[in-house]
PDB file of C-alpha atoms in Angstrom:
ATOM      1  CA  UNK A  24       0.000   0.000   0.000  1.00  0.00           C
ATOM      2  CA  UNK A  25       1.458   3.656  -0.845  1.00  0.00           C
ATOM      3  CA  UNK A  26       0.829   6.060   1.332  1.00  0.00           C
ATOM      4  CA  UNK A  27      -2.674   7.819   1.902  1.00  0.00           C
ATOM      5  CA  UNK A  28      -2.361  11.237   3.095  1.00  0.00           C
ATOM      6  CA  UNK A  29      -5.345  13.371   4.962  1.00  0.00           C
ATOM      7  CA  UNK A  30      -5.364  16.939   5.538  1.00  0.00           C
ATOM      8  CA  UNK A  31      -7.929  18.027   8.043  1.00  0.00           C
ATOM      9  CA  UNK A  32      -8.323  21.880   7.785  1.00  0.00           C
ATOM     10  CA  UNK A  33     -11.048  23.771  10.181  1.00  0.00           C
ATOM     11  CA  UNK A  34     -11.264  26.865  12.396  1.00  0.00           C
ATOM     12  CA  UNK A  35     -10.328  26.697  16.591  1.00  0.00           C
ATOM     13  CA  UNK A  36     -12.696  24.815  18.431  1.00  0.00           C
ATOM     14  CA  UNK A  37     -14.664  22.806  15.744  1.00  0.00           C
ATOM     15  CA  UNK A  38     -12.778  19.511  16.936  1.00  0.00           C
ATOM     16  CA  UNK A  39      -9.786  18.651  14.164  1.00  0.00           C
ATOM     17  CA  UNK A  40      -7.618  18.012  16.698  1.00  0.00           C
ATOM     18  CA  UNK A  41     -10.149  15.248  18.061  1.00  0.00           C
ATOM     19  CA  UNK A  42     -11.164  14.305  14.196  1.00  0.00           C
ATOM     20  CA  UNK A  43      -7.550  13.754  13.369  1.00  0.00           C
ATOM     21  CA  UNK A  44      -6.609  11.651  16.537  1.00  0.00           C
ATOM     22  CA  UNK A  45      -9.662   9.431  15.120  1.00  0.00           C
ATOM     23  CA  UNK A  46      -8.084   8.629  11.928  1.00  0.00           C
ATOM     24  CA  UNK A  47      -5.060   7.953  13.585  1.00  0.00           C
ATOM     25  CA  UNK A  48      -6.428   6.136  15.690  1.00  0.00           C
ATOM     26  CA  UNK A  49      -8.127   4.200  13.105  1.00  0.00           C
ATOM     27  CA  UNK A  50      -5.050   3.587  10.701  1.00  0.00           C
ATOM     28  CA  UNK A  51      -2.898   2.446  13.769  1.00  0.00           C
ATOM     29  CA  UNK A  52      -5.377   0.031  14.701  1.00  0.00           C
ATOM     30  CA  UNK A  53      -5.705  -1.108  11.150  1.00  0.00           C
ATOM     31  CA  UNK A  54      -1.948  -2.251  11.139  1.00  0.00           C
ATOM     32  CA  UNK A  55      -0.528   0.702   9.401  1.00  0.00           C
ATOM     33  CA  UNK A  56       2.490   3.084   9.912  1.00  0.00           C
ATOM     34  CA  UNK A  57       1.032   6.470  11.238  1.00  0.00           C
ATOM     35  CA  UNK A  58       2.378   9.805  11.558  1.00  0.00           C
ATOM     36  CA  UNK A  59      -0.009  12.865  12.616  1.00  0.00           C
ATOM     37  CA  UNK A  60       1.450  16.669  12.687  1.00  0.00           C
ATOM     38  CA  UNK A  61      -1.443  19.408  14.137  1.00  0.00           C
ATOM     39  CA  UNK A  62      -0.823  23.090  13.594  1.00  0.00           C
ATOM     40  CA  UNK A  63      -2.940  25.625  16.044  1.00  0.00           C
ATOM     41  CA  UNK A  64      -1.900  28.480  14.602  1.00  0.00           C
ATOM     42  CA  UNK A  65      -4.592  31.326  16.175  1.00  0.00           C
ATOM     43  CA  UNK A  66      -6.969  28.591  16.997  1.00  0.00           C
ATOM     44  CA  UNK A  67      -7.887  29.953  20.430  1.00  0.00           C
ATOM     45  CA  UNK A  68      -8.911  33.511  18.539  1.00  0.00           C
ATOM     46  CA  UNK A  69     -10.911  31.025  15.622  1.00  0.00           C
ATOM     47  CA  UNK A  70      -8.213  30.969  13.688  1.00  0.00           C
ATOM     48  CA  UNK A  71      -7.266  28.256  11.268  1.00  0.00           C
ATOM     49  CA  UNK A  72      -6.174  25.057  12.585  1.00  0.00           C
ATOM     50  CA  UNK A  73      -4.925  22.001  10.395  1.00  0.00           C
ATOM     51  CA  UNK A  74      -3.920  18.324  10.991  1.00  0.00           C
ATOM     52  CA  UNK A  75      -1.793  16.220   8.713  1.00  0.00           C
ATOM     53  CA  UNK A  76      -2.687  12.570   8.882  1.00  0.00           C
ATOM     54  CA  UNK A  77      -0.776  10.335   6.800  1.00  0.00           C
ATOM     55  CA  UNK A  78      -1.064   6.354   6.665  1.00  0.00           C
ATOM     56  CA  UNK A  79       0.343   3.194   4.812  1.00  0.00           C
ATOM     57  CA  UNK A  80       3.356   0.463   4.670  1.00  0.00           C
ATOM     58  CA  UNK A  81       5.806   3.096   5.639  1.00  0.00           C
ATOM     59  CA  UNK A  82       5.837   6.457   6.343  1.00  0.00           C
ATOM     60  CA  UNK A  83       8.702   8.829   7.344  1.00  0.00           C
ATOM     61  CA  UNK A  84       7.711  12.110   7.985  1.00  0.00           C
ATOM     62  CA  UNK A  85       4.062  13.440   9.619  1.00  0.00           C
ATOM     63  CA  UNK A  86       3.749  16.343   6.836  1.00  0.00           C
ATOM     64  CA  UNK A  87       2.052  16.367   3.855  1.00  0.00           C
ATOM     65  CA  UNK A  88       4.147  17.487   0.979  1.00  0.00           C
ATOM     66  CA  UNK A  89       2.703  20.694  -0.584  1.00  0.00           C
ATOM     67  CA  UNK A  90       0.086  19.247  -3.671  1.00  0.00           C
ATOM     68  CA  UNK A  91       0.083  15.502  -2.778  1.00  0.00           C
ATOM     69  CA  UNK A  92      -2.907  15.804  -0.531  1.00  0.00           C
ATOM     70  CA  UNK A  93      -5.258  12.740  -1.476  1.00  0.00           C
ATOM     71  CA  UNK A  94      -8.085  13.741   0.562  1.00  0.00           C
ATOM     72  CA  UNK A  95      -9.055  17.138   2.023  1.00  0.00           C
ATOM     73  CA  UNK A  96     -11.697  17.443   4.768  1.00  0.00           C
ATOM     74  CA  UNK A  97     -12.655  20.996   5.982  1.00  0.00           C
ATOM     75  CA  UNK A  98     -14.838  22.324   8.716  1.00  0.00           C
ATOM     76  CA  UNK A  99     -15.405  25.212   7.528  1.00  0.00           C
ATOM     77  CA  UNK A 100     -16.176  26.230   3.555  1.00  0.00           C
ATOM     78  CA  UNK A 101     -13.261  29.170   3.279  1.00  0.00           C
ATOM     79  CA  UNK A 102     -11.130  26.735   5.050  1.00  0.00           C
ATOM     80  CA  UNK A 103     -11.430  24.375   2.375  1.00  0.00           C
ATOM     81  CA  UNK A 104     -10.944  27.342  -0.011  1.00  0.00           C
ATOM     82  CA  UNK A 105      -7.666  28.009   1.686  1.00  0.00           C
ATOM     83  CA  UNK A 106      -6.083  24.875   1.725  1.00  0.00           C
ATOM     84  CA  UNK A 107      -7.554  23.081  -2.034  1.00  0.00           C
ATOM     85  CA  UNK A 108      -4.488  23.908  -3.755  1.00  0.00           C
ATOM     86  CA  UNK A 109      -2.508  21.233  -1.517  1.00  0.00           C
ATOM     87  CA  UNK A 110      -4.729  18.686  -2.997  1.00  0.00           C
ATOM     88  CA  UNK A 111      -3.329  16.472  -5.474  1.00  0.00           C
ATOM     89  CA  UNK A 112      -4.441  15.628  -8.844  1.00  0.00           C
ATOM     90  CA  UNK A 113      -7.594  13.045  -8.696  1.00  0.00           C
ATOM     91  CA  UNK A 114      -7.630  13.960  -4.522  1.00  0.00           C
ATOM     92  CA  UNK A 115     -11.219  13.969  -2.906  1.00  0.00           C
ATOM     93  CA  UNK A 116     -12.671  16.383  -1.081  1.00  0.00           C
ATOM     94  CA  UNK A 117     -15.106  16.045   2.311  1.00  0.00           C
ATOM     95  CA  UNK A 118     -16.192  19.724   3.598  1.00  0.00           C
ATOM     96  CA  UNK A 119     -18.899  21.146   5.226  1.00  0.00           C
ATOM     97  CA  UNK A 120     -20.794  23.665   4.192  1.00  0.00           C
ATOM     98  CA  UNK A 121     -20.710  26.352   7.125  1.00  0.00           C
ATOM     99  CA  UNK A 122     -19.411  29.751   6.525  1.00  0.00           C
ATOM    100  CA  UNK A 123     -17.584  30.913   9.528  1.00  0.00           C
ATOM    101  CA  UNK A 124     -16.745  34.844   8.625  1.00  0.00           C
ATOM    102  CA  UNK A 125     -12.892  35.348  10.130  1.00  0.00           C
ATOM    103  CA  UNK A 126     -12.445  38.444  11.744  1.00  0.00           C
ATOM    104  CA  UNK A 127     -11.248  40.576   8.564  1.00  0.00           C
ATOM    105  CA  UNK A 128     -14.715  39.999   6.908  1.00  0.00           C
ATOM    106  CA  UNK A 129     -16.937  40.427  10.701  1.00  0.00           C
ATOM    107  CA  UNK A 130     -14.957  43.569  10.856  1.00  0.00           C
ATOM    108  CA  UNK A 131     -15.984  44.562   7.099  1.00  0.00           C
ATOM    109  CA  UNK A 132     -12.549  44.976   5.839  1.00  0.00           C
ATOM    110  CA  UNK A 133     -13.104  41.705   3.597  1.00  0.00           C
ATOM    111  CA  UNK A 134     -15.775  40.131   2.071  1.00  0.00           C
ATOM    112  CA  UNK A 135     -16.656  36.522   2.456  1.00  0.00           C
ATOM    113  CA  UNK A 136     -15.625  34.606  -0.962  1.00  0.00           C
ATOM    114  CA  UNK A 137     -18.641  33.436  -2.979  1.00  0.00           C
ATOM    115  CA  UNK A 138     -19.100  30.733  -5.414  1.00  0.00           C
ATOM    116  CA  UNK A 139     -16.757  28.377  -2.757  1.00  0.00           C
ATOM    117  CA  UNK A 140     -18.658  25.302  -3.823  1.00  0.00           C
ATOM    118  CA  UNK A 141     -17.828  25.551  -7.758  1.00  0.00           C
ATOM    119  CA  UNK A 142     -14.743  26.080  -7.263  1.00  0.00           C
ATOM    120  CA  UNK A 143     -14.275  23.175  -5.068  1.00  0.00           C
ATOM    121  CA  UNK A 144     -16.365  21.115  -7.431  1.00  0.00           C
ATOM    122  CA  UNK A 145     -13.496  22.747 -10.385  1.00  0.00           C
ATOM    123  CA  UNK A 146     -10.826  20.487  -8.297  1.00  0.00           C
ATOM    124  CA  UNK A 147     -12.816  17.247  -7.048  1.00  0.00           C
ATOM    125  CA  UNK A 148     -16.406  17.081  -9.774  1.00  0.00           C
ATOM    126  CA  UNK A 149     -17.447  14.535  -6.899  1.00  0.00           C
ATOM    127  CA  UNK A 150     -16.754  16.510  -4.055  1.00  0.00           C
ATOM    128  CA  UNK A 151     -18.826  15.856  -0.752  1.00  0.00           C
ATOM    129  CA  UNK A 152     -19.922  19.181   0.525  1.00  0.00           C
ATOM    130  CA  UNK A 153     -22.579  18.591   3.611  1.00  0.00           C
ATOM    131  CA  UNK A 154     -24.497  20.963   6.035  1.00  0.00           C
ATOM    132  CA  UNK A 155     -23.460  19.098   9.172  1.00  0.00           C
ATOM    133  CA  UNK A 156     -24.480  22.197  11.275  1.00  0.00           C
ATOM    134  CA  UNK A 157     -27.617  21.051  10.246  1.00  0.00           C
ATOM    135  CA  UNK A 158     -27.208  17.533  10.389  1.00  0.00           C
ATOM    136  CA  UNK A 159     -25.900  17.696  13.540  1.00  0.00           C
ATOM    137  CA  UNK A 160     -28.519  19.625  15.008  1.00  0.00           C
ATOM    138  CA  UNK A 161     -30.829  16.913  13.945  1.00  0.00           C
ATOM    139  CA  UNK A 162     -28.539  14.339  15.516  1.00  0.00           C
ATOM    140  CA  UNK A 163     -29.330  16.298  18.341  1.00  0.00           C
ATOM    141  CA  UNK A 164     -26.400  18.668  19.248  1.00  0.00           C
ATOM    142  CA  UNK A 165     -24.495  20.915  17.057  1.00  0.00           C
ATOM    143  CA  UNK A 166     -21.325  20.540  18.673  1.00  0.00           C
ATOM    144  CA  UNK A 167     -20.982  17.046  16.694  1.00  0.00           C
ATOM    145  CA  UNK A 168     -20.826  18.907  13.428  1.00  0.00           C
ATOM    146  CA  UNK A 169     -16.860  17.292  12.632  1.00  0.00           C
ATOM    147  CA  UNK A 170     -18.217  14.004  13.755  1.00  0.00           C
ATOM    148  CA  UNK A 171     -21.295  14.587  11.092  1.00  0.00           C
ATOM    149  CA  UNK A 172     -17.957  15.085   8.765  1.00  0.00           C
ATOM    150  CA  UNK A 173     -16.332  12.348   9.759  1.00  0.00           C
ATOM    151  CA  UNK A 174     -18.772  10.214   8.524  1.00  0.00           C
ATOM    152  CA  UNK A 175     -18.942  11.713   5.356  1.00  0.00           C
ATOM    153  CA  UNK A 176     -14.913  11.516   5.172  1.00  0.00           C
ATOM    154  CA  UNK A 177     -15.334   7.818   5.950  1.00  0.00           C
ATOM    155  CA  UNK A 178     -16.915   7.131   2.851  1.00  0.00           C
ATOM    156  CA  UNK A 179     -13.601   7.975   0.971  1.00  0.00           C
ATOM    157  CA  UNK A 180     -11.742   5.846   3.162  1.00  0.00           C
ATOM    158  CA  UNK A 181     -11.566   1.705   3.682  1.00  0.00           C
ATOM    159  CA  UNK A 182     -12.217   1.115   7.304  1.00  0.00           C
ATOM    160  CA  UNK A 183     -15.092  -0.079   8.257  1.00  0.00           C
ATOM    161  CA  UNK A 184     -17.748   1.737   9.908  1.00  0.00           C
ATOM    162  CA  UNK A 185     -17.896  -0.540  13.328  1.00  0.00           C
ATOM    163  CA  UNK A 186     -14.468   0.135  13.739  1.00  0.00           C
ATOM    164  CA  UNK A 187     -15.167   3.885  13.206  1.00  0.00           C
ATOM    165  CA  UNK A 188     -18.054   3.586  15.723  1.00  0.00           C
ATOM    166  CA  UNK A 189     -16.043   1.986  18.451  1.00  0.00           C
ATOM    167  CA  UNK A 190     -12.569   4.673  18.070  1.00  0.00           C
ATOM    168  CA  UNK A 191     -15.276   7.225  18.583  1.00  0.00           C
ATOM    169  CA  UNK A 192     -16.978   5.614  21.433  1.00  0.00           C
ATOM    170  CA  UNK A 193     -13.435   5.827  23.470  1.00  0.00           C
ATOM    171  CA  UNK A 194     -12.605   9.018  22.102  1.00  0.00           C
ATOM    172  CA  UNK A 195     -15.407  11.263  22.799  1.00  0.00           C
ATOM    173  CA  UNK A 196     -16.947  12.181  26.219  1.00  0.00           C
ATOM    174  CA  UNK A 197     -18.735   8.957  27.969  1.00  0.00           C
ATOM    175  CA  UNK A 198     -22.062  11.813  28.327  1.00  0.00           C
ATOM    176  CA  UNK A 199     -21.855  12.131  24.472  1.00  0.00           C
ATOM    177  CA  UNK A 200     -21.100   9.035  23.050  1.00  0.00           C
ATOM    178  CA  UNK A 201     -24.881   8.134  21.934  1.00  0.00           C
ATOM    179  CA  UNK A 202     -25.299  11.663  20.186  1.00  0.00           C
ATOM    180  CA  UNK A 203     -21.989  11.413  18.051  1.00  0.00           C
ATOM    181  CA  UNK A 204     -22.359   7.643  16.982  1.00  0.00           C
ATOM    182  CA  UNK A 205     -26.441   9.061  15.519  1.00  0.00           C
ATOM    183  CA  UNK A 206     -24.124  12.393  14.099  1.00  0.00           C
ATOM    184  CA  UNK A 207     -21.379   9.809  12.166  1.00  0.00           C
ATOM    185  CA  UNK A 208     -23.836   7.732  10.472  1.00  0.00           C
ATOM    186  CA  UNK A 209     -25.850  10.747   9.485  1.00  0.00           C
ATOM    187  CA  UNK A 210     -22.920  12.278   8.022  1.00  0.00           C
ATOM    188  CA  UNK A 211     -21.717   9.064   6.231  1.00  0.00           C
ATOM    189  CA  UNK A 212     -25.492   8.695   4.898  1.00  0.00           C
ATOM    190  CA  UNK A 213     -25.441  12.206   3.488  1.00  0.00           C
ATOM    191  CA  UNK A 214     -22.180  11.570   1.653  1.00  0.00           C
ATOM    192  CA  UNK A 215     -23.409   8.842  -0.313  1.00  0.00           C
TER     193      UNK A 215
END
């Protein structure tokens, strides 16, 4: 197997830190070599925040080369923006829809970028693009809304979706568990 690299891109507090420890998590326990790398950046001022995930027979360094991306996933829709030129050729996309305005555009100095979706759709035709604020609010609490896409991510990937469940059952809080198991398959039904 070569190897499979996974950039998780999002905005401070929308859990990539947590999404990216489950596909390590995931790969490790799959028998594969794992490196992770997270950068916070800003994050505590909702600033960007990304993860590099990379899995396979071997691998030797936790970054993803600049352009060999084979799968983004994004929180946020600007975030996906920002990072879609690290995407290789053929590479898949996973993002949610949500527009969270950074500061320079909530203080009217920029405008949010339109027309996000086509030109994510310009790199990946078959990109997965998902409302999992909404979804997850129908799951039952918004705060699952990476969990929503990390369901839709899994459908890009090979693991299976019991082993997805049970990583998330250990990873997430014991009083949450329930709500974010309902939020994964929701968000692995709406990619498909």
């Amino acid at each position: 197997m070569t190897v499979t690299n996974v950039l998780m891109a999002g905005v401070g507090g929308q859990g990539i830190i947590l999404a990216s420890e489950v596909m390590a998590r995931i790969a490790a326990e799959s028998g594969m070599d794992v490196k992770k790398s997270d950068v916070h950046g800003m994050a505590q001022r909702g600033g960007s925040v990304t993860s590099h995930v990379r899995f396979g027979d071997k691998v030797h360094s936790p970054l993803i080369p600049d352009g060999e991306s084979d799968i983004l996933m994004a929180s946020e829709a600007l975030e996906c923006l920002r990072y879609l030129h690290l995407l290789k050729d053929g590479g898949r996309v996973a993002f949610n829809l949500q527009q969270i305005p950074p500061p320079s555009v909530s203080r009217g100095q920029q405008e949010y970028p339109a027309g996000i979706l086509c030109k994510v759709r310009e790199r990946d035709p078959q990109a997965i693009g998902v409302d999992c604020l909404k979804i997850a609010r129908e799951a039952g609490n918004p705060k699952t809304a990476t969990v929503v896409l990390l369901g839709a991510l899994s459908a890009l990937l090979p693991f299976k979706d019991d082993h997805w469940l049970e990583i998330l059952k250990e990873e997430v809080p014991k009083k949450v568990v329930e709500v974010n198991l309902v939020a994964f398959k929701m968000g692995k039904d709406a990619a498909a």
